[in-house]
CSV table of C-alpha atoms and ligand atoms in Angstrom, one decimal:
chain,number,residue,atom,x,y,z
A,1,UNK,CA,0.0,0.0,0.0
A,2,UNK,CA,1.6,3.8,-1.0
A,3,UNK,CA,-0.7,5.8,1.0
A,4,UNK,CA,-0.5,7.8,4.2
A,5,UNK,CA,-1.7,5.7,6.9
A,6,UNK,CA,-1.8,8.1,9.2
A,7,UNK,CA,-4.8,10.1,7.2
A,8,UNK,CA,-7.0,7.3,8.5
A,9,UNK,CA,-6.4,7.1,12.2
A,10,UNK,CA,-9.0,5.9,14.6
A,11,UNK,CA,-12.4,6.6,12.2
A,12,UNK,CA,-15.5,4.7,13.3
A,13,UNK,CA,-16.3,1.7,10.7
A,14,UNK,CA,-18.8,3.9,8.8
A,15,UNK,CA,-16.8,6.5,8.2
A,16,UNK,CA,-14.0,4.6,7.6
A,17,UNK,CA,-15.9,3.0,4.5
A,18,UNK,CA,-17.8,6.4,3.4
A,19,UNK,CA,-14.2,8.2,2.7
A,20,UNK,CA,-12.7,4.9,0.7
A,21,UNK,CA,-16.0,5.6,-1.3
A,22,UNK,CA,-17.7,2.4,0.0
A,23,UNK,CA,-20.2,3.0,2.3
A,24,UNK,CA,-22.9,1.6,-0.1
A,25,UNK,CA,-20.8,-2.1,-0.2
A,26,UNK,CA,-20.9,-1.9,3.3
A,27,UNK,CA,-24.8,-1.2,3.0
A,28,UNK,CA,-24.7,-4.5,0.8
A,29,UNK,CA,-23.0,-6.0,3.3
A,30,UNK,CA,-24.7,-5.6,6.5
A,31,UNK,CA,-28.3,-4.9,5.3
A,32,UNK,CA,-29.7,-4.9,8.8
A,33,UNK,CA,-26.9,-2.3,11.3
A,34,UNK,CA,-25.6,-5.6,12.4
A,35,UNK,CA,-21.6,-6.3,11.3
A,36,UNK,CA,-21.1,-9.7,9.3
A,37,UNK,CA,-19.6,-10.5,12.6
A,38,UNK,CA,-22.1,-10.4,14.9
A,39,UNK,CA,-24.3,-12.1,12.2
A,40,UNK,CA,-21.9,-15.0,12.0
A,41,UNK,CA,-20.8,-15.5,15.3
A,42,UNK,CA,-24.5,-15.3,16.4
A,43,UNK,CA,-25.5,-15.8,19.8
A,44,UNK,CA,-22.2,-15.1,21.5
A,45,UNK,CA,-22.6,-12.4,23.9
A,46,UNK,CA,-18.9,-12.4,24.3
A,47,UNK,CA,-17.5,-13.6,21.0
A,48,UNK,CA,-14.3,-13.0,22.1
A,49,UNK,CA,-14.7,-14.9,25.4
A,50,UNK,CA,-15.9,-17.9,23.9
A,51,UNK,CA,-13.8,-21.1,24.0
A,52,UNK,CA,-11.8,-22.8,21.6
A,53,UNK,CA,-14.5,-25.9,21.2
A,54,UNK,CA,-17.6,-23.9,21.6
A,55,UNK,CA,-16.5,-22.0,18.8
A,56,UNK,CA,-15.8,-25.4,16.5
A,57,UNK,CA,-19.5,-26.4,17.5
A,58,UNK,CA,-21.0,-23.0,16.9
A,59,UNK,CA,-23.3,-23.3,14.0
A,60,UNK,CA,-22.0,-19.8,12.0
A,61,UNK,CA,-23.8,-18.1,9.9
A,62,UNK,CA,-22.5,-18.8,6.1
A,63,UNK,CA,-21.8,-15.3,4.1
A,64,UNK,CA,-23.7,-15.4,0.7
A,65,UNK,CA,-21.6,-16.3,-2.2
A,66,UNK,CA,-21.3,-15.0,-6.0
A,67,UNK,CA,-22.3,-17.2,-8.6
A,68,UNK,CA,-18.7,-18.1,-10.6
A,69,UNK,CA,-19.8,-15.5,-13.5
A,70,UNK,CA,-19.5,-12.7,-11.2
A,71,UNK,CA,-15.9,-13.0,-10.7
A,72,UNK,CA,-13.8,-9.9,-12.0
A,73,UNK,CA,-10.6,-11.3,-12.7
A,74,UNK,CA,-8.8,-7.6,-13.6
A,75,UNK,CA,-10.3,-5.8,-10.1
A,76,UNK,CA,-8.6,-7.7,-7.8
A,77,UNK,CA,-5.5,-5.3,-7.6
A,78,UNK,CA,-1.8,-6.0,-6.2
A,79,UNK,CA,-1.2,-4.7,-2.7
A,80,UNK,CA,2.0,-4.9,-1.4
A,81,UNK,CA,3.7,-3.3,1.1
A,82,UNK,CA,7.6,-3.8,0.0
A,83,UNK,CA,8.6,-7.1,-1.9
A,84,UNK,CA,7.1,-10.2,-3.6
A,85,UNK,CA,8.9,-13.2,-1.5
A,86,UNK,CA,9.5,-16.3,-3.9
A,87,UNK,CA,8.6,-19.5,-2.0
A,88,UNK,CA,9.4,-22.8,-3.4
A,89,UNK,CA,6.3,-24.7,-2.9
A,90,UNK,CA,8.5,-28.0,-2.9
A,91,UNK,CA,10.3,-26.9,0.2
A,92,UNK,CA,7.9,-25.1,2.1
A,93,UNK,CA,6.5,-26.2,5.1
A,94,UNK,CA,3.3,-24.0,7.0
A,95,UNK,CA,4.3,-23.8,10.4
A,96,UNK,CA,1.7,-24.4,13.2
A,97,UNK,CA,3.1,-23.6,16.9
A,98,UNK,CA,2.0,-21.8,20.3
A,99,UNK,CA,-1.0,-22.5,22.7
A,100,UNK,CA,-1.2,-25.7,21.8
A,101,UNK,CA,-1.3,-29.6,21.8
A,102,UNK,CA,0.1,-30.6,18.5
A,103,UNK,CA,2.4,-28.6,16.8
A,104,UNK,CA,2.6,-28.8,13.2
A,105,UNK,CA,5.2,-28.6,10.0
A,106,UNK,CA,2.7,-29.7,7.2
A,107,UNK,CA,3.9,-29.4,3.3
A,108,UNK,CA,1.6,-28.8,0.4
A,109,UNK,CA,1.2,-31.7,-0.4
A,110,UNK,CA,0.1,-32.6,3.0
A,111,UNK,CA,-2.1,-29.3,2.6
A,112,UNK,CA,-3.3,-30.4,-0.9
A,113,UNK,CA,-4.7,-33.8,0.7
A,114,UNK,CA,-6.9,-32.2,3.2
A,115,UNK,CA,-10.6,-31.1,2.1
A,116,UNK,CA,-10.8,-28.6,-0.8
A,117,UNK,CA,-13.4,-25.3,0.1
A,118,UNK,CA,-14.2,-22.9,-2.8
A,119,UNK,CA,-15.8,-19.5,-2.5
A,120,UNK,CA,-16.3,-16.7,-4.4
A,121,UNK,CA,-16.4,-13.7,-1.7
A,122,UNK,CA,-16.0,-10.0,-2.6
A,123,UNK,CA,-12.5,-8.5,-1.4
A,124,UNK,CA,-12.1,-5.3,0.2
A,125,UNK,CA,-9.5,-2.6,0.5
A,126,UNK,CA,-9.6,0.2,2.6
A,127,UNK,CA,-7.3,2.2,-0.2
A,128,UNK,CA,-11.0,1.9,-2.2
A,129,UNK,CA,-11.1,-0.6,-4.3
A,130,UNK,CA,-12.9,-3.9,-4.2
A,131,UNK,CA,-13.1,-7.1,-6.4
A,132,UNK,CA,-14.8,-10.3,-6.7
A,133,UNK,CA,-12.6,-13.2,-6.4
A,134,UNK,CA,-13.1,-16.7,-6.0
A,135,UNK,CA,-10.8,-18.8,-3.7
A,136,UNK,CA,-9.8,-21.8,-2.7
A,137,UNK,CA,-8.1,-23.7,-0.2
A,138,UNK,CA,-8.0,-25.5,3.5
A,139,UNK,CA,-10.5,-24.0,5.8
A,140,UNK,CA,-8.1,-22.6,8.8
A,141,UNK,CA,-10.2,-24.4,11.3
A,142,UNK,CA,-9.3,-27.6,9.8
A,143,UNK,CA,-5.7,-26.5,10.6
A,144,UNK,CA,-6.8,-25.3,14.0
A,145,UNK,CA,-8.4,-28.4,15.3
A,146,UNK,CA,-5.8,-31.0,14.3
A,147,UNK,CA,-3.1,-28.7,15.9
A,148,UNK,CA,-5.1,-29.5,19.8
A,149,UNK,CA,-5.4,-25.4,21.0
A,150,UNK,CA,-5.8,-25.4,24.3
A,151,UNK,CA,-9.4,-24.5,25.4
A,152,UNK,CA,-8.2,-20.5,26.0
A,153,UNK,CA,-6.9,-19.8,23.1
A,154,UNK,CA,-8.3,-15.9,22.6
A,155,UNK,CA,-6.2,-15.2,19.5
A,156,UNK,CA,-3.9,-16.3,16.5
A,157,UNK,CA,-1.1,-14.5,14.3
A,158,UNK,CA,0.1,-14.7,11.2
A,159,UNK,CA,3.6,-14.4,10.2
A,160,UNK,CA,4.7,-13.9,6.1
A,161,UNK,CA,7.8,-14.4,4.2
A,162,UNK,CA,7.7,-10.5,3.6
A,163,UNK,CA,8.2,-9.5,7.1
A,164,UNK,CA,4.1,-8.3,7.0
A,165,UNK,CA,2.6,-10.0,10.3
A,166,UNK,CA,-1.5,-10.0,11.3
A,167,UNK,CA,-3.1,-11.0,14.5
A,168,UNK,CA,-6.7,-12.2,14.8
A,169,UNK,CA,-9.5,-13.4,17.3
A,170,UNK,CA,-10.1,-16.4,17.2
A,171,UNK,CA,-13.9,-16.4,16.4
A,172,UNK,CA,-13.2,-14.9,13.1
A,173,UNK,CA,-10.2,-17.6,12.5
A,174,UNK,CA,-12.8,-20.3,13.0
A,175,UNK,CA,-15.3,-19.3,10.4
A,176,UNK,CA,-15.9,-21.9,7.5
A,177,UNK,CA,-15.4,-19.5,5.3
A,178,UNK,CA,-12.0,-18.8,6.9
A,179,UNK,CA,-9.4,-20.5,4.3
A,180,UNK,CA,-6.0,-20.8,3.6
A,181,UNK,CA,-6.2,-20.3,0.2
A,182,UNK,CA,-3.8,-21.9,-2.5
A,183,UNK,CA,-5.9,-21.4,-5.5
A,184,UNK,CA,-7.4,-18.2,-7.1
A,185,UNK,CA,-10.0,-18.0,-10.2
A,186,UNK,CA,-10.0,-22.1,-10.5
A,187,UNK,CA,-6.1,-21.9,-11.1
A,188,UNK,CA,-2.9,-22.4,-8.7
A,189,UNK,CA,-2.3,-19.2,-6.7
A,190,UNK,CA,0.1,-16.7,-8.5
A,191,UNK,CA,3.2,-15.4,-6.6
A,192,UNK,CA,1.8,-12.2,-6.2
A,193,UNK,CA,-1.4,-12.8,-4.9
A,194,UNK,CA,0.6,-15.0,-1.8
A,195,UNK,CA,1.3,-18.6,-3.3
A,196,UNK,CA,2.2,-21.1,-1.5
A,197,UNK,CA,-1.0,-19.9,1.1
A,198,UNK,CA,-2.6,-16.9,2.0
A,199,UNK,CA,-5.6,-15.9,3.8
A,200,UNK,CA,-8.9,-15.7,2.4
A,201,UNK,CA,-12.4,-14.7,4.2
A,202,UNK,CA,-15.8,-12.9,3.6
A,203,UNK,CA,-15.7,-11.8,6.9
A,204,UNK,CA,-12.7,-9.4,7.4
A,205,UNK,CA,-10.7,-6.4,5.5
A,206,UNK,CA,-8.0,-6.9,2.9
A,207,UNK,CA,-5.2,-5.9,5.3
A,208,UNK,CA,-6.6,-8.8,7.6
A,209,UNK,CA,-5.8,-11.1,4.5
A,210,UNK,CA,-2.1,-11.8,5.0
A,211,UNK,CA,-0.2,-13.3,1.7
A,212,UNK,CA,2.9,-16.0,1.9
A,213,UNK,CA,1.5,-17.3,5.1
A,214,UNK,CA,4.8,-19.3,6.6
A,215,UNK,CA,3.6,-19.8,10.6
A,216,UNK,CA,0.4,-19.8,12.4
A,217,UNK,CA,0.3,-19.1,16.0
A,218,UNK,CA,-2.4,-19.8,18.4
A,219,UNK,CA,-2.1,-17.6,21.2
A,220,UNK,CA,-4.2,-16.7,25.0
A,221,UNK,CA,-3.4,-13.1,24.5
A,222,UNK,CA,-3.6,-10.7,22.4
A,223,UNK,CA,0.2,-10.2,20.7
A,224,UNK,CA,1.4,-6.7,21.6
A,225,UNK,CA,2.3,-6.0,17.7
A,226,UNK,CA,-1.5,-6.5,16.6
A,227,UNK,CA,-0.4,-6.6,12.7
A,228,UNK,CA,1.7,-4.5,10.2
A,229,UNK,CA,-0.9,-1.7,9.4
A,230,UNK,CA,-2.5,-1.9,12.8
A,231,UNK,CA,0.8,-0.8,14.3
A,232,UNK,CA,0.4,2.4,12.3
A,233,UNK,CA,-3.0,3.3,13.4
A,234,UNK,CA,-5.6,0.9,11.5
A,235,UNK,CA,-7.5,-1.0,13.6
A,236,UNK,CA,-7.6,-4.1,14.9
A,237,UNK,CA,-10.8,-5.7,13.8
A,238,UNK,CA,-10.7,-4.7,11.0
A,239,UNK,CA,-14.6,-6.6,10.5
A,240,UNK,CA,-16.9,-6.0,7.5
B,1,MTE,N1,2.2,-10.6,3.4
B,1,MTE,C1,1.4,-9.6,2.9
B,1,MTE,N2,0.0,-9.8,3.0
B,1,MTE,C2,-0.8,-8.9,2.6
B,1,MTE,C3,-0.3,-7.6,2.2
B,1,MTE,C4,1.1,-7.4,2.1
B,1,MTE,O1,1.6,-6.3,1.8
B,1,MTE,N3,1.9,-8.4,2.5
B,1,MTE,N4,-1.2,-6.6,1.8
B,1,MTE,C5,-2.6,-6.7,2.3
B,1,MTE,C6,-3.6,-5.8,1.6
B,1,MTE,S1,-3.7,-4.3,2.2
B,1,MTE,C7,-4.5,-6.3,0.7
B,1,MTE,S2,-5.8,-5.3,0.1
B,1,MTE,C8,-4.4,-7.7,0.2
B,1,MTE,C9,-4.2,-7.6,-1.3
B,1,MTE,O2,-4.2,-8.9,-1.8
B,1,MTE,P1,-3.7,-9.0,-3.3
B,1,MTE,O3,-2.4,-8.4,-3.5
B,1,MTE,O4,-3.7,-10.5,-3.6
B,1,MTE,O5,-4.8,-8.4,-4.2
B,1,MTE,O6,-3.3,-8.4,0.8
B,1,MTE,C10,-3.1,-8.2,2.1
B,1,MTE,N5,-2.1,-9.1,2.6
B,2,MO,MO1,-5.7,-3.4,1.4
């Protein structure tokens, strides 16, 4: 991203949407003043309270998809913050470590074996544009529950090959429409958009979406660097 952070410091959601000139998506989005989120994670009082296992049993709320002939393959625009890291998929291994039972090292191929989810979401950057993609990959829950979190695990981080980093609650991480995404447009995931994995979800911002995904991190508290742009003043959530 080239702009300013700094011009956007601290606005309320609404706002927030209304200057990147999308205040009608976010209309579109949540049609009745609730946030997806509190549509999705429905029922929670205290999403962010809720354990580990209540959260793999809670029946979420599904965000409507596009229909394949929506996708715009030219919108989805590059957006990254310094350089493209090349990976190679034959020697990378996702790392899966911190609060928890059964830490990981899995390789694609490993990844490739494990249950395919496709979904054609809309993406959304706060710099103002937005695009229509369709992804697919390994729900991150999948990943989650094979890993054994312990039952307080609050939160989870990302770590990337380009230095960018993102932290997340865990409610949000658990969605089934969550995914670690490998695939985009029904072909392998170019290098720019974050091959070998990146981050994929109906549910949360662009800048949530971190590329070239190399560790996952289940954590009981909230990591004091919350993510690369939150550190300059976006926020946290960061929630459609
Ligand atoms: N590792 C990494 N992930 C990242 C970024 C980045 O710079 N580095 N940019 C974020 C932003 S702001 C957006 S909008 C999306 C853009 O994804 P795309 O480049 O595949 O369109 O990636 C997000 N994930
Ligand atoms: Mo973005």
């Amino acid at each position: 991203m080239s702009t300013n952070p700094d011009s956007k410091l601290y606005l309320p959601r609404r706002r927030f949407l209304q200057i990147s000139g999308l205040s009608s998506l976010g209309l579109v989005l949540s049609s009745c003043g609730m946030s997806l989120y509190d549509e999705v994670v429905f029922n929670a009082t205290e999403p962010l309270n809720q354990n580990v296992e209540a959260l793999l049993l809670n029946p979420y709320k599904l965000i409507p998809e596009f229909p394949a002939s929506a996708i715009e393959p030219q919108a989805l625009l590059i957006n990254t913050f310094d350089f493209t890291p090349k990976i190679d998929p034959e020697k990378f291994f996702l790392k899966v470590d911190g609060d928890i039972k059964r830490p990981l090292r899995l390789s694609m191929a490993e990844i490739e074996k494990m249950p395919l989810t496709s979904m054609t979401i809309r993406h959304i950057c706060v710099e103002g544009w937005s695009a229509i993609v369709q992804w697919a990959g390994i729900r991150l829950r999948d990943i989650v529950s094979l890993a054994k979190p312990s039952a307080d695990v609050r939160y989870i981080n990302f770590k990337s090959a380009d230095g960018y980093y993102e932290s997340w609650d865990i409610a949000s991480a658990l969605h089934p429409q969550t995914i670690l995404a490998y695939q985009k447009n029904g072909q392998p995931l170019p290098v720019e958009n974050g091959a070998p994995l990146r981050l994929a979800s109906p549910i949360k911002l662009g800048y949530k979406q971190s590329k070239w995904i190399t560790q996952v991190t289940l954590l009981k508290e909230k990591p004091k660097a919350l993510g690369y742009w939150e550190d300059q003043g976006y926020e946290w959530f960061g929630g459609l």
